[in-house]
mmCIF file with all atom_site columns, C-alpha atoms in Angstrom:
data_model
loop_
_atom_site.group_PDB
_atom_site.id
_atom_site.type_symbol
_atom_site.label_atom_id
_atom_site.label_alt_id
_atom_site.label_comp_id
_atom_site.label_asym_id
_atom_site.label_entity_id
_atom_site.label_seq_id
_atom_site.pdbx_PDB_ins_code
_atom_site.Cartn_x
_atom_site.Cartn_y
_atom_site.Cartn_z
_atom_site.occupancy
_atom_site.B_iso_or_equiv
_atom_site.pdbx_formal_charge
_atom_site.auth_seq_id
_atom_site.auth_comp_id
_atom_site.auth_asym_id
_atom_site.auth_atom_id
_atom_site.pdbx_PDB_model_num
ATOM 1   C CA . MET A 1 1   ? 3.169  -82.080 21.345 1.00 0.00 ? 26  MET A CA 1
ATOM 2   C CA . LYS A 1 2   ? 5.508  -81.759 18.229 1.00 0.00 ? 27  LYS A CA 1
ATOM 3   C CA . LEU A 1 3   ? 4.117  -78.490 17.672 1.00 0.00 ? 28  LEU A CA 1
ATOM 4   C CA . LEU A 1 4   ? 4.786  -77.427 21.221 1.00 0.00 ? 29  LEU A CA 1
ATOM 5   C CA . ARG A 1 5   ? 8.824  -78.863 20.893 1.00 0.00 ? 30  ARG A CA 1
ATOM 6   C CA . LEU A 1 6   ? 8.998  -76.667 17.372 1.00 0.00 ? 31  LEU A CA 1
ATOM 7   C CA . PHE A 1 7   ? 7.625  -73.685 19.110 1.00 0.00 ? 32  PHE A CA 1
ATOM 8   C CA . VAL A 1 8   ? 9.654  -73.949 22.310 1.00 0.00 ? 33  VAL A CA 1
ATOM 9   C CA . ALA A 1 9   ? 12.902 -74.603 19.604 1.00 0.00 ? 34  ALA A CA 1
ATOM 10  C CA . PHE A 1 10  ? 12.125 -71.559 17.759 1.00 0.00 ? 35  PHE A CA 1
ATOM 11  C CA . ALA A 1 11  ? 11.915 -69.120 20.793 1.00 0.00 ? 36  ALA A CA 1
ATOM 12  C CA . ALA A 1 12  ? 14.880 -70.502 21.880 1.00 0.00 ? 37  ALA A CA 1
ATOM 13  C CA . VAL A 1 13  ? 16.672 -69.481 18.631 1.00 0.00 ? 38  VAL A CA 1
ATOM 14  C CA . LEU A 1 14  ? 15.490 -66.264 18.717 1.00 0.00 ? 39  LEU A CA 1
ATOM 15  C CA . ALA A 1 15  ? 16.366 -65.791 22.263 1.00 0.00 ? 40  ALA A CA 1
ATOM 16  C CA . LEU A 1 16  ? 19.932 -66.671 21.275 1.00 0.00 ? 41  LEU A CA 1
ATOM 17  C CA . ALA A 1 17  ? 20.042 -64.495 18.202 1.00 0.00 ? 42  ALA A CA 1
ATOM 18  C CA . GLY A 1 18  ? 19.086 -61.268 20.307 1.00 0.00 ? 43  GLY A CA 1
ATOM 19  C CA . CYS A 1 19  ? 17.375 -58.059 19.011 1.00 0.00 ? 44  CYS A CA 1
ATOM 20  C CA . GLY A 1 20  ? 19.314 -57.757 15.995 1.00 0.00 ? 45  GLY A CA 1
ATOM 21  C CA . ILE A 1 21  ? 21.439 -54.554 17.286 1.00 0.00 ? 46  ILE A CA 1
ATOM 22  C CA . GLN A 1 22  ? 25.051 -54.564 16.563 1.00 0.00 ? 47  GLN A CA 1
ATOM 23  C CA . PRO A 1 23  ? 27.290 -53.729 19.105 1.00 0.00 ? 48  PRO A CA 1
ATOM 24  C CA . THR A 1 24  ? 29.245 -50.758 18.547 1.00 0.00 ? 49  THR A CA 1
ATOM 25  C CA . GLY A 1 25  ? 32.088 -48.998 20.566 1.00 0.00 ? 50  GLY A CA 1
ATOM 26  C CA . VAL A 1 26  ? 31.756 -45.392 22.534 1.00 0.00 ? 51  VAL A CA 1
ATOM 27  C CA . VAL A 1 27  ? 29.954 -42.649 20.228 1.00 0.00 ? 52  VAL A CA 1
ATOM 28  C CA . PRO A 1 28  ? 30.861 -39.544 21.422 1.00 0.00 ? 53  PRO A CA 1
ATOM 29  C CA . ALA A 1 29  ? 28.184 -37.506 22.527 1.00 0.00 ? 54  ALA A CA 1
ATOM 30  C CA . GLY A 1 30  ? 29.411 -34.071 23.501 1.00 0.00 ? 55  GLY A CA 1
ATOM 31  C CA . ASP A 1 31  ? 29.249 -32.421 26.918 1.00 0.00 ? 56  ASP A CA 1
ATOM 32  C CA . ALA A 1 32  ? 26.692 -33.227 29.464 1.00 0.00 ? 57  ALA A CA 1
ATOM 33  C CA . PRO A 1 33  ? 23.338 -31.026 29.578 1.00 0.00 ? 58  PRO A CA 1
ATOM 34  C CA . GLY A 1 34  ? 23.657 -28.221 31.867 1.00 0.00 ? 59  GLY A CA 1
ATOM 35  C CA . GLY A 1 35  ? 21.099 -25.758 33.245 1.00 0.00 ? 60  GLY A CA 1
ATOM 36  C CA . PHE A 1 36  ? 18.678 -26.231 36.323 1.00 0.00 ? 61  PHE A CA 1
ATOM 37  C CA . GLN A 1 37  ? 19.691 -29.391 38.250 1.00 0.00 ? 62  GLN A CA 1
ATOM 38  C CA . LEU A 1 38  ? 17.215 -31.351 40.418 1.00 0.00 ? 63  LEU A CA 1
ATOM 39  C CA . GLY A 1 39  ? 18.830 -31.150 44.152 1.00 0.00 ? 64  GLY A CA 1
ATOM 40  C CA . ALA A 1 40  ? 21.013 -28.315 43.560 1.00 0.00 ? 65  ALA A CA 1
ATOM 41  C CA . PRO A 1 41  ? 21.765 -26.738 46.901 1.00 0.00 ? 66  PRO A CA 1
ATOM 42  C CA . ARG A 1 42  ? 19.588 -22.973 47.508 1.00 0.00 ? 67  ARG A CA 1
ATOM 43  C CA . PRO A 1 43  ? 21.051 -20.450 49.283 1.00 0.00 ? 68  PRO A CA 1
ATOM 44  C CA . GLN A 1 44  ? 20.230 -20.975 53.245 1.00 0.00 ? 69  GLN A CA 1
ATOM 45  C CA . ILE A 1 45  ? 20.373 -18.802 56.398 1.00 0.00 ? 70  ILE A CA 1
ATOM 46  C CA . THR A 1 46  ? 20.709 -20.545 59.537 1.00 0.00 ? 71  THR A CA 1
ATOM 47  C CA . LEU A 1 47  ? 18.380 -18.885 62.518 1.00 0.00 ? 72  LEU A CA 1
ATOM 48  C CA . TYR A 1 48  ? 18.311 -19.916 66.089 1.00 0.00 ? 73  TYR A CA 1
ATOM 49  C CA . PHE A 1 49  ? 14.786 -19.969 67.675 1.00 0.00 ? 74  PHE A CA 1
ATOM 50  C CA . VAL A 1 50  ? 13.465 -21.753 70.610 1.00 0.00 ? 75  VAL A CA 1
ATOM 51  C CA . TYR A 1 51  ? 11.764 -25.352 70.428 1.00 0.00 ? 76  TYR A CA 1
ATOM 52  C CA . ALA A 1 52  ? 10.310 -27.218 73.125 1.00 0.00 ? 77  ALA A CA 1
ATOM 53  C CA . GLY A 1 53  ? 12.399 -24.933 75.552 1.00 0.00 ? 78  GLY A CA 1
ATOM 54  C CA . GLN A 1 54  ? 15.639 -25.639 73.685 1.00 0.00 ? 79  GLN A CA 1
ATOM 55  C CA . LEU A 1 55  ? 17.719 -23.410 71.320 1.00 0.00 ? 80  LEU A CA 1
ATOM 56  C CA . SER A 1 56  ? 17.050 -24.999 67.887 1.00 0.00 ? 81  SER A CA 1
ATOM 57  C CA . PRO A 1 57  ? 18.740 -23.885 64.303 1.00 0.00 ? 82  PRO A CA 1
ATOM 58  C CA . VAL A 1 58  ? 16.029 -23.204 61.574 1.00 0.00 ? 83  VAL A CA 1
ATOM 59  C CA . GLN A 1 59  ? 17.245 -23.244 58.155 1.00 0.00 ? 84  GLN A CA 1
ATOM 60  C CA . ARG A 1 60  ? 15.244 -20.631 55.584 1.00 0.00 ? 85  ARG A CA 1
ATOM 61  C CA . ALA A 1 61  ? 15.464 -20.254 51.655 1.00 0.00 ? 86  ALA A CA 1
ATOM 62  C CA . TRP A 1 62  ? 17.245 -17.286 51.233 1.00 0.00 ? 87  TRP A CA 1
ATOM 63  C CA . ALA A 1 63  ? 17.834 -15.262 47.971 1.00 0.00 ? 88  ALA A CA 1
ATOM 64  C CA . ARG A 1 64  ? 19.017 -11.958 49.501 1.00 0.00 ? 89  ARG A CA 1
ATOM 65  C CA . ASP A 1 65  ? 22.160 -10.871 50.771 1.00 0.00 ? 90  ASP A CA 1
ATOM 66  C CA . ALA A 1 66  ? 23.247 -13.013 53.584 1.00 0.00 ? 91  ALA A CA 1
ATOM 67  C CA . ASN A 1 67  ? 25.401 -10.577 55.909 1.00 0.00 ? 92  ASN A CA 1
ATOM 68  C CA . PRO A 1 68  ? 25.058 -10.828 59.499 1.00 0.00 ? 93  PRO A CA 1
ATOM 69  C CA . THR A 1 69  ? 23.243 -7.473  60.066 1.00 0.00 ? 94  THR A CA 1
ATOM 70  C CA . THR A 1 70  ? 20.461 -8.690  57.304 1.00 0.00 ? 95  THR A CA 1
ATOM 71  C CA . VAL A 1 71  ? 20.251 -12.112 58.934 1.00 0.00 ? 96  VAL A CA 1
ATOM 72  C CA . LEU A 1 72  ? 20.146 -10.963 62.743 1.00 0.00 ? 97  LEU A CA 1
ATOM 73  C CA . THR A 1 73  ? 17.516 -8.534  61.306 1.00 0.00 ? 98  THR A CA 1
ATOM 74  C CA . GLU A 1 74  ? 15.583 -11.782 60.375 1.00 0.00 ? 99  GLU A CA 1
ATOM 75  C CA . LEU A 1 75  ? 15.806 -13.474 63.451 1.00 0.00 ? 100 LEU A CA 1
ATOM 76  C CA . PHE A 1 76  ? 14.131 -10.483 65.091 1.00 0.00 ? 101 PHE A CA 1
ATOM 77  C CA . GLY A 1 77  ? 11.505 -10.889 62.819 1.00 0.00 ? 102 GLY A CA 1
ATOM 78  C CA . GLY A 1 78  ? 10.651 -14.087 64.769 1.00 0.00 ? 103 GLY A CA 1
ATOM 79  C CA . PRO A 1 79  ? 9.679  -17.130 63.328 1.00 0.00 ? 104 PRO A CA 1
ATOM 80  C CA . THR A 1 80  ? 7.207  -17.698 60.429 1.00 0.00 ? 105 THR A CA 1
ATOM 81  C CA . ARG A 1 81  ? 3.594  -19.088 60.699 1.00 0.00 ? 106 ARG A CA 1
ATOM 82  C CA . THR A 1 82  ? 4.710  -22.178 59.862 1.00 0.00 ? 107 THR A CA 1
ATOM 83  C CA . GLU A 1 83  ? 7.565  -22.343 62.044 1.00 0.00 ? 108 GLU A CA 1
ATOM 84  C CA . GLU A 1 84  ? 5.118  -21.314 64.815 1.00 0.00 ? 109 GLU A CA 1
ATOM 85  C CA . GLN A 1 85  ? 3.056  -24.071 64.039 1.00 0.00 ? 110 GLN A CA 1
ATOM 86  C CA . GLU A 1 86  ? 5.905  -26.644 64.068 1.00 0.00 ? 111 GLU A CA 1
ATOM 87  C CA . GLY A 1 87  ? 6.251  -24.977 67.444 1.00 0.00 ? 112 GLY A CA 1
ATOM 88  C CA . PHE A 1 88  ? 9.299  -22.511 67.061 1.00 0.00 ? 113 PHE A CA 1
ATOM 89  C CA . TYR A 1 89  ? 8.946  -19.407 69.357 1.00 0.00 ? 114 TYR A CA 1
ATOM 90  C CA . SER A 1 90  ? 11.610 -16.342 69.984 1.00 0.00 ? 115 SER A CA 1
ATOM 91  C CA . THR A 1 91  ? 12.353 -14.695 73.384 1.00 0.00 ? 116 THR A CA 1
ATOM 92  C CA . LEU A 1 92  ? 13.116 -11.587 71.161 1.00 0.00 ? 117 LEU A CA 1
ATOM 93  C CA . SER A 1 93  ? 11.411 -8.631  70.602 1.00 0.00 ? 118 SER A CA 1
ATOM 94  C CA . PRO A 1 94  ? 10.209 -8.485  67.477 1.00 0.00 ? 119 PRO A CA 1
ATOM 95  C CA . GLY A 1 95  ? 11.409 -5.577  65.192 1.00 0.00 ? 120 GLY A CA 1
ATOM 96  C CA . ARG A 1 96  ? 14.391 -3.967  66.928 1.00 0.00 ? 121 ARG A CA 1
ATOM 97  C CA . PRO A 1 97  ? 17.111 -2.386  65.030 1.00 0.00 ? 122 PRO A CA 1
ATOM 98  C CA . VAL A 1 98  ? 20.263 -4.488  65.125 1.00 0.00 ? 123 VAL A CA 1
ATOM 99  C CA . THR A 1 99  ? 23.684 -3.976  63.504 1.00 0.00 ? 124 THR A CA 1
ATOM 100 C CA . VAL A 1 100 ? 26.794 -6.410  63.131 1.00 0.00 ? 125 VAL A CA 1
ATOM 101 C CA . ASP A 1 101 ? 30.477 -4.849  62.724 1.00 0.00 ? 126 ASP A CA 1
ATOM 102 C CA . THR A 1 102 ? 32.592 -7.429  61.343 1.00 0.00 ? 127 THR A CA 1
ATOM 103 C CA . SER A 1 103 ? 35.220 -4.860  60.829 1.00 0.00 ? 128 SER A CA 1
ATOM 104 C CA . ALA A 1 104 ? 37.635 -6.030  63.636 1.00 0.00 ? 129 ALA A CA 1
ATOM 105 C CA . GLN A 1 105 ? 37.791 -8.834  65.752 1.00 0.00 ? 130 GLN A CA 1
ATOM 106 C CA . PRO A 1 106 ? 35.826 -9.793  67.986 1.00 0.00 ? 131 PRO A CA 1
ATOM 107 C CA . VAL A 1 107 ? 32.795 -9.103  65.994 1.00 0.00 ? 132 VAL A CA 1
ATOM 108 C CA . THR A 1 108 ? 30.526 -6.732  67.627 1.00 0.00 ? 133 THR A CA 1
ATOM 109 C CA . VAL A 1 109 ? 26.606 -6.918  67.810 1.00 0.00 ? 134 VAL A CA 1
ATOM 110 C CA . THR A 1 110 ? 24.629 -3.883  68.895 1.00 0.00 ? 135 THR A CA 1
ATOM 111 C CA . VAL A 1 111 ? 20.902 -4.559  69.584 1.00 0.00 ? 136 VAL A CA 1
ATOM 112 C CA . SER A 1 112 ? 18.324 -1.837  70.887 1.00 0.00 ? 137 SER A CA 1
ATOM 113 C CA . GLU A 1 113 ? 17.321 -4.050  73.557 1.00 0.00 ? 138 GLU A CA 1
ATOM 114 C CA . SER A 1 114 ? 17.971 -4.367  77.288 1.00 0.00 ? 139 SER A CA 1
ATOM 115 C CA . MET A 1 115 ? 20.048 -6.939  78.278 1.00 0.00 ? 140 MET A CA 1
ATOM 116 C CA . LYS A 1 116 ? 17.628 -7.931  80.930 1.00 0.00 ? 141 LYS A CA 1
ATOM 117 C CA . LEU A 1 117 ? 15.295 -8.862  78.440 1.00 0.00 ? 142 LEU A CA 1
ATOM 118 C CA . LEU A 1 118 ? 18.046 -10.620 76.094 1.00 0.00 ? 143 LEU A CA 1
ATOM 119 C CA . TYR A 1 119 ? 19.470 -12.731 79.074 1.00 0.00 ? 144 TYR A CA 1
ATOM 120 C CA . PRO A 1 120 ? 19.821 -15.954 78.699 1.00 0.00 ? 145 PRO A CA 1
ATOM 121 C CA . VAL A 1 121 ? 18.114 -17.390 75.696 1.00 0.00 ? 146 VAL A CA 1
ATOM 122 C CA . GLY A 1 122 ? 17.537 -14.297 73.565 1.00 0.00 ? 147 GLY A CA 1
ATOM 123 C CA . LEU A 1 123 ? 21.321 -13.666 73.967 1.00 0.00 ? 148 LEU A CA 1
ATOM 124 C CA . GLN A 1 124 ? 22.220 -16.992 73.029 1.00 0.00 ? 149 GLN A CA 1
ATOM 125 C CA . GLN A 1 125 ? 19.684 -17.072 69.809 1.00 0.00 ? 150 GLN A CA 1
ATOM 126 C CA . VAL A 1 126 ? 21.333 -13.816 68.701 1.00 0.00 ? 151 VAL A CA 1
ATOM 127 C CA . VAL A 1 127 ? 25.018 -15.232 69.265 1.00 0.00 ? 152 VAL A CA 1
ATOM 128 C CA . CYS A 1 128 ? 24.188 -18.429 67.526 1.00 0.00 ? 153 CYS A CA 1
ATOM 129 C CA . THR A 1 129 ? 22.595 -16.803 65.033 1.00 0.00 ? 154 THR A CA 1
ATOM 130 C CA . VAL A 1 130 ? 25.864 -14.645 63.988 1.00 0.00 ? 155 VAL A CA 1
ATOM 131 C CA . SER A 1 131 ? 27.860 -17.225 64.534 1.00 0.00 ? 156 SER A CA 1
ATOM 132 C CA . ALA A 1 132 ? 26.155 -19.561 61.974 1.00 0.00 ? 157 ALA A CA 1
ATOM 133 C CA . SER A 1 133 ? 26.182 -16.452 59.533 1.00 0.00 ? 158 SER A CA 1
ATOM 134 C CA . LEU A 1 134 ? 30.004 -15.808 60.013 1.00 0.00 ? 159 LEU A CA 1
ATOM 135 C CA . ALA A 1 135 ? 30.566 -19.461 59.340 1.00 0.00 ? 160 ALA A CA 1
ATOM 136 C CA . ALA A 1 136 ? 28.686 -19.247 56.330 1.00 0.00 ? 161 ALA A CA 1
ATOM 137 C CA . SER A 1 137 ? 30.616 -16.636 54.696 1.00 0.00 ? 162 SER A CA 1
ATOM 138 C CA . GLY A 1 138 ? 34.013 -18.141 55.775 1.00 0.00 ? 163 GLY A CA 1
ATOM 139 C CA . GLN A 1 139 ? 34.252 -14.854 58.522 1.00 0.00 ? 164 GLN A CA 1
ATOM 140 C CA . PRO A 1 140 ? 36.143 -16.179 61.599 1.00 0.00 ? 165 PRO A CA 1
ATOM 141 C CA . VAL A 1 141 ? 34.653 -15.871 65.082 1.00 0.00 ? 166 VAL A CA 1
ATOM 142 C CA . GLY A 1 142 ? 37.758 -16.589 66.702 1.00 0.00 ? 167 GLY A CA 1
ATOM 143 C CA . LYS A 1 143 ? 38.053 -14.071 69.702 1.00 0.00 ? 168 LYS A CA 1
ATOM 144 C CA . GLY A 1 144 ? 34.236 -14.528 70.140 1.00 0.00 ? 169 GLY A CA 1
ATOM 145 C CA . ILE A 1 145 ? 31.381 -12.151 69.836 1.00 0.00 ? 170 ILE A CA 1
ATOM 146 C CA . THR A 1 146 ? 30.848 -8.894  71.963 1.00 0.00 ? 171 THR A CA 1
ATOM 147 C CA . VAL A 1 147 ? 26.968 -7.833  72.362 1.00 0.00 ? 172 VAL A CA 1
ATOM 148 C CA . VAL A 1 148 ? 26.255 -4.529  73.002 1.00 0.00 ? 173 VAL A CA 1
ATOM 149 C CA . ALA A 1 149 ? 22.688 -3.803  74.418 1.00 0.00 ? 174 ALA A CA 1
ATOM 150 C CA . SER A 1 150 ? 21.069 -1.064  75.621 1.00 0.00 ? 175 SER A CA 1
ATOM 151 C CA . ASP A 1 151 ? 22.263 -1.221  79.389 1.00 0.00 ? 176 ASP A CA 1
ATOM 152 C CA . THR A 1 152 ? 25.233 -3.426  79.127 1.00 0.00 ? 177 THR A CA 1
ATOM 153 C CA . LYS A 1 153 ? 28.307 -4.859  77.488 1.00 0.00 ? 178 LYS A CA 1
ATOM 154 C CA . LEU A 1 154 ? 29.154 -8.612  77.560 1.00 0.00 ? 179 LEU A CA 1
ATOM 155 C CA . GLU A 1 155 ? 32.426 -9.962  75.708 1.00 0.00 ? 180 GLU A CA 1
ATOM 156 C CA . SER A 1 156 ? 33.956 -13.167 74.315 1.00 0.00 ? 181 SER A CA 1
ATOM 157 C CA . LEU A 1 157 ? 30.317 -14.885 73.756 1.00 0.00 ? 182 LEU A CA 1
ATOM 158 C CA . TYR A 1 158 ? 30.262 -18.211 71.808 1.00 0.00 ? 183 TYR A CA 1
ATOM 159 C CA . CYS A 1 159 ? 27.382 -20.095 70.771 1.00 0.00 ? 184 CYS A CA 1
ATOM 160 C CA . ASN A 1 160 ? 27.141 -23.285 73.027 1.00 0.00 ? 185 ASN A CA 1
#
């Protein structure tokens, strides 16, 4: 029993003594490391597809030029296989040529598709995707978007 008390006392003295490292002030070590950062944002684009009958945004990683014409061309390419497996689909005819003129307000989108085929869901896919692309690049959508189809023209459209 005496030996146990002696051992406990010795352990207490060691605990109070610490580990032997003396405290110091702040030691300057230079700048923080740079380079690759986990969690750094990756460039993305937003495309609008249909999910469960409702218009729904889809984020895609994007490393190329994200101008509105390029983004809209990607929309007309349809959902990826993974997006389809998740339940996304498009009402747009794949591969249609499109252009977006942002040089004046309102922004004008030209599609080689009949408005009869676009309206209403495909038209909203186009308008919402272009609006998201413009917003991401800091361009205004102030006067809405004009969509020129092969058979008609609609003005002052907004994503809603």
